[in-house]
Amino acid sequence: LAAALIGLNIHPGAGGFEPNGFNEARAMDHIRYLASPECAGRLAGTPGNDQAVAYVRNHFEALGIGPVPGG
């Protein structure tokens, strides 16, 4: 999910992703947050992982990307 988030260059409130270029600063912001002590390593089943998942989910929802049908 994190790779997709970074690859899409997601920035809520600004209309989705940037098709004409990669925004290094924005990608680094995502990486810093997901790698921060606040996410506590993101081990499956931990509060840090839940927090990282919510972060990615919120950005996907801001783009109008929903769950995969049937899955």
Short mmCIF file of N, CA and C in Angstrom, two decimals:
data_model
loop_
_atom_site.label_atom_id
_atom_site.label_comp_id
_atom_site.label_asym_id
_atom_site.label_seq_id
_atom_site.Cartn_x
_atom_site.Cartn_y
_atom_site.Cartn_z
N LEU A 1 0.81 -1.19 0.00
CA LEU A 1 0.00 0.00 0.00
C LEU A 1 0.86 1.26 0.00
N ALA A 2 1.92 1.23 0.79
CA ALA A 2 2.78 2.41 0.85
C ALA A 2 3.40 2.70 -0.51
N ALA A 3 3.82 1.66 -1.20
CA ALA A 3 4.43 1.86 -2.52
C ALA A 3 3.41 2.46 -3.49
N ALA A 4 2.17 2.00 -3.41
CA ALA A 4 1.14 2.56 -4.27
C ALA A 4 0.88 4.01 -3.93
N LEU A 5 0.84 4.31 -2.65
CA LEU A 5 0.63 5.68 -2.19
C LEU A 5 1.71 6.60 -2.75
N ILE A 6 2.94 6.18 -2.62
CA ILE A 6 4.06 6.99 -3.08
C ILE A 6 4.06 7.06 -4.60
N GLY A 7 3.78 5.93 -5.25
CA GLY A 7 3.76 5.90 -6.71
C GLY A 7 2.69 6.79 -7.30
N LEU A 8 1.56 6.90 -6.62
CA LEU A 8 0.47 7.74 -7.11
C LEU A 8 0.68 9.20 -6.76
N ASN A 9 1.66 9.50 -5.91
CA ASN A 9 1.90 10.88 -5.49
C ASN A 9 0.63 11.51 -4.94
N ILE A 10 0.00 10.83 -4.02
CA ILE A 10 -1.29 11.25 -3.49
C ILE A 10 -1.15 12.51 -2.65
N HIS A 11 -2.04 13.43 -2.88
CA HIS A 11 -2.11 14.63 -2.05
C HIS A 11 -3.57 15.05 -1.96
N PRO A 12 -4.23 14.65 -0.85
CA PRO A 12 -5.64 14.95 -0.69
C PRO A 12 -5.94 16.44 -0.80
N GLY A 13 -7.11 16.74 -1.34
CA GLY A 13 -7.54 18.12 -1.42
C GLY A 13 -6.97 18.87 -2.60
N ALA A 14 -6.10 18.25 -3.35
CA ALA A 14 -5.49 18.95 -4.47
C ALA A 14 -5.82 18.26 -5.80
N GLY A 15 -6.83 17.42 -5.79
CA GLY A 15 -7.30 16.85 -7.05
C GLY A 15 -6.65 15.54 -7.44
N GLY A 16 -6.08 14.80 -6.54
CA GLY A 16 -5.58 13.48 -6.89
C GLY A 16 -4.09 13.40 -7.05
N PHE A 17 -3.64 12.87 -8.18
CA PHE A 17 -2.22 12.67 -8.37
C PHE A 17 -1.70 13.57 -9.48
N GLU A 18 -0.39 13.62 -9.59
CA GLU A 18 0.24 14.47 -10.59
C GLU A 18 0.70 13.61 -11.76
N PRO A 19 -0.04 13.60 -12.87
CA PRO A 19 0.33 12.75 -13.99
C PRO A 19 1.57 13.21 -14.74
N ASN A 20 1.96 14.46 -14.55
CA ASN A 20 3.07 15.01 -15.33
C ASN A 20 4.39 15.05 -14.58
N GLY A 21 4.48 14.39 -13.45
CA GLY A 21 5.75 14.41 -12.76
C GLY A 21 5.67 13.86 -11.36
N PHE A 22 6.81 13.44 -10.90
CA PHE A 22 6.95 12.88 -9.57
C PHE A 22 7.30 14.00 -8.61
N ASN A 23 6.60 14.07 -7.50
CA ASN A 23 6.86 15.10 -6.51
C ASN A 23 7.68 14.47 -5.38
N GLU A 24 8.98 14.68 -5.43
CA GLU A 24 9.90 14.05 -4.47
C GLU A 24 9.59 14.47 -3.03
N ALA A 25 9.31 15.74 -2.82
CA ALA A 25 9.04 16.23 -1.46
C ALA A 25 7.80 15.55 -0.88
N ARG A 26 6.76 15.44 -1.67
CA ARG A 26 5.53 14.80 -1.20
C ARG A 26 5.77 13.32 -0.90
N ALA A 27 6.50 12.64 -1.78
CA ALA A 27 6.82 11.23 -1.55
C ALA A 27 7.61 11.06 -0.26
N MET A 28 8.57 11.95 -0.04
CA MET A 28 9.38 11.87 1.19
C MET A 28 8.52 12.12 2.43
N ASP A 29 7.53 12.99 2.34
CA ASP A 29 6.62 13.20 3.46
C ASP A 29 5.89 11.91 3.82
N HIS A 30 5.41 11.20 2.80
CA HIS A 30 4.73 9.91 3.04
C HIS A 30 5.69 8.90 3.67
N ILE A 31 6.89 8.82 3.13
CA ILE A 31 7.88 7.87 3.65
C ILE A 31 8.24 8.20 5.09
N ARG A 32 8.47 9.47 5.37
CA ARG A 32 8.82 9.88 6.74
C ARG A 32 7.73 9.48 7.73
N TYR A 33 6.47 9.74 7.36
CA TYR A 33 5.39 9.39 8.27
C TYR A 33 5.30 7.87 8.46
N LEU A 34 5.29 7.12 7.37
CA LEU A 34 5.13 5.67 7.47
C LEU A 34 6.31 5.00 8.16
N ALA A 35 7.48 5.63 8.13
CA ALA A 35 8.66 5.08 8.79
C ALA A 35 8.90 5.70 10.17
N SER A 36 8.00 6.56 10.60
CA SER A 36 8.20 7.28 11.86
C SER A 36 7.94 6.39 13.08
N PRO A 37 8.47 6.79 14.22
CA PRO A 37 8.19 6.06 15.46
C PRO A 37 6.69 6.01 15.77
N GLU A 38 5.95 6.96 15.27
CA GLU A 38 4.50 6.99 15.48
C GLU A 38 3.83 5.72 14.93
N CYS A 39 4.36 5.17 13.84
CA CYS A 39 3.80 3.94 13.27
C CYS A 39 4.47 2.70 13.85
N ALA A 40 5.44 2.87 14.68
CA ALA A 40 6.04 1.80 15.49
C ALA A 40 6.40 0.53 14.71
N GLY A 41 6.94 0.70 13.54
CA GLY A 41 7.43 -0.46 12.79
C GLY A 41 6.41 -1.14 11.90
N ARG A 42 5.14 -0.84 12.08
CA ARG A 42 4.07 -1.35 11.22
C ARG A 42 3.93 -2.86 11.23
N LEU A 43 4.31 -3.53 12.30
CA LEU A 43 4.15 -4.98 12.39
C LEU A 43 2.67 -5.32 12.33
N ALA A 44 2.30 -6.29 11.51
CA ALA A 44 0.89 -6.67 11.35
C ALA A 44 0.23 -6.92 12.70
N GLY A 45 -0.96 -6.39 12.85
CA GLY A 45 -1.73 -6.59 14.06
C GLY A 45 -1.43 -5.63 15.19
N THR A 46 -0.52 -4.68 14.97
CA THR A 46 -0.15 -3.73 16.01
C THR A 46 -0.85 -2.40 15.77
N PRO A 47 -0.95 -1.57 16.82
CA PRO A 47 -1.55 -0.24 16.63
C PRO A 47 -0.80 0.60 15.59
N GLY A 48 0.52 0.45 15.51
CA GLY A 48 1.30 1.20 14.51
C GLY A 48 0.92 0.81 13.09
N ASN A 49 0.68 -0.47 12.87
CA ASN A 49 0.25 -0.93 11.56
C ASN A 49 -1.15 -0.40 11.25
N ASP A 50 -2.03 -0.45 12.24
CA ASP A 50 -3.38 0.08 12.03
C ASP A 50 -3.34 1.55 11.66
N GLN A 51 -2.45 2.28 12.28
CA GLN A 51 -2.31 3.71 12.01
C GLN A 51 -1.79 3.94 10.58
N ALA A 52 -0.81 3.15 10.16
CA ALA A 52 -0.27 3.27 8.80
C ALA A 52 -1.33 2.91 7.77
N VAL A 53 -2.10 1.87 8.04
CA VAL A 53 -3.18 1.47 7.12
C VAL A 53 -4.22 2.58 7.00
N ALA A 54 -4.58 3.18 8.12
CA ALA A 54 -5.57 4.27 8.11
C ALA A 54 -5.04 5.45 7.30
N TYR A 55 -3.76 5.74 7.42
CA TYR A 55 -3.13 6.84 6.68
C TYR A 55 -3.26 6.60 5.17
N VAL A 56 -2.90 5.40 4.73
CA VAL A 56 -2.97 5.07 3.30
C VAL A 56 -4.43 5.06 2.86
N ARG A 57 -5.30 4.43 3.65
CA ARG A 57 -6.72 4.36 3.30
C ARG A 57 -7.31 5.76 3.12
N ASN A 58 -7.00 6.66 4.04
CA ASN A 58 -7.53 8.02 3.95
C ASN A 58 -7.09 8.73 2.68
N HIS A 59 -5.84 8.52 2.28
CA HIS A 59 -5.35 9.14 1.05
C HIS A 59 -6.03 8.52 -0.17
N PHE A 60 -6.21 7.21 -0.16
CA PHE A 60 -6.90 6.56 -1.28
C PHE A 60 -8.34 7.07 -1.38
N GLU A 61 -9.02 7.17 -0.23
CA GLU A 61 -10.40 7.66 -0.23
C GLU A 61 -10.47 9.09 -0.76
N ALA A 62 -9.48 9.91 -0.44
CA ALA A 62 -9.44 11.30 -0.93
C ALA A 62 -9.36 11.33 -2.46
N LEU A 63 -8.80 10.29 -3.04
CA LEU A 63 -8.72 10.19 -4.51
C LEU A 63 -9.93 9.52 -5.13
N GLY A 64 -10.81 8.98 -4.27
CA GLY A 64 -11.96 8.25 -4.78
C GLY A 64 -11.64 6.81 -5.09
N ILE A 65 -10.53 6.30 -4.56
CA ILE A 65 -10.16 4.89 -4.78
C ILE A 65 -10.76 4.10 -3.62
N GLY A 66 -11.58 3.12 -3.96
CA GLY A 66 -12.24 2.30 -2.94
C GLY A 66 -11.72 0.89 -2.94
N PRO A 67 -12.32 0.07 -2.09
CA PRO A 67 -11.92 -1.35 -2.04
C PRO A 67 -12.16 -2.04 -3.38
N VAL A 68 -11.42 -3.09 -3.60
CA VAL A 68 -11.59 -3.90 -4.81
C VAL A 68 -12.92 -4.64 -4.69
N PRO A 69 -13.77 -4.59 -5.70
CA PRO A 69 -15.04 -5.29 -5.63
C PRO A 69 -14.85 -6.78 -5.34
N GLY A 70 -15.57 -7.27 -4.36
CA GLY A 70 -15.51 -8.69 -4.02
C GLY A 70 -14.31 -9.07 -3.18
N GLY A 71 -13.51 -8.10 -2.79
CA GLY A 71 -12.33 -8.54 -2.10
C GLY A 71 -11.83 -7.72 -1.00
#
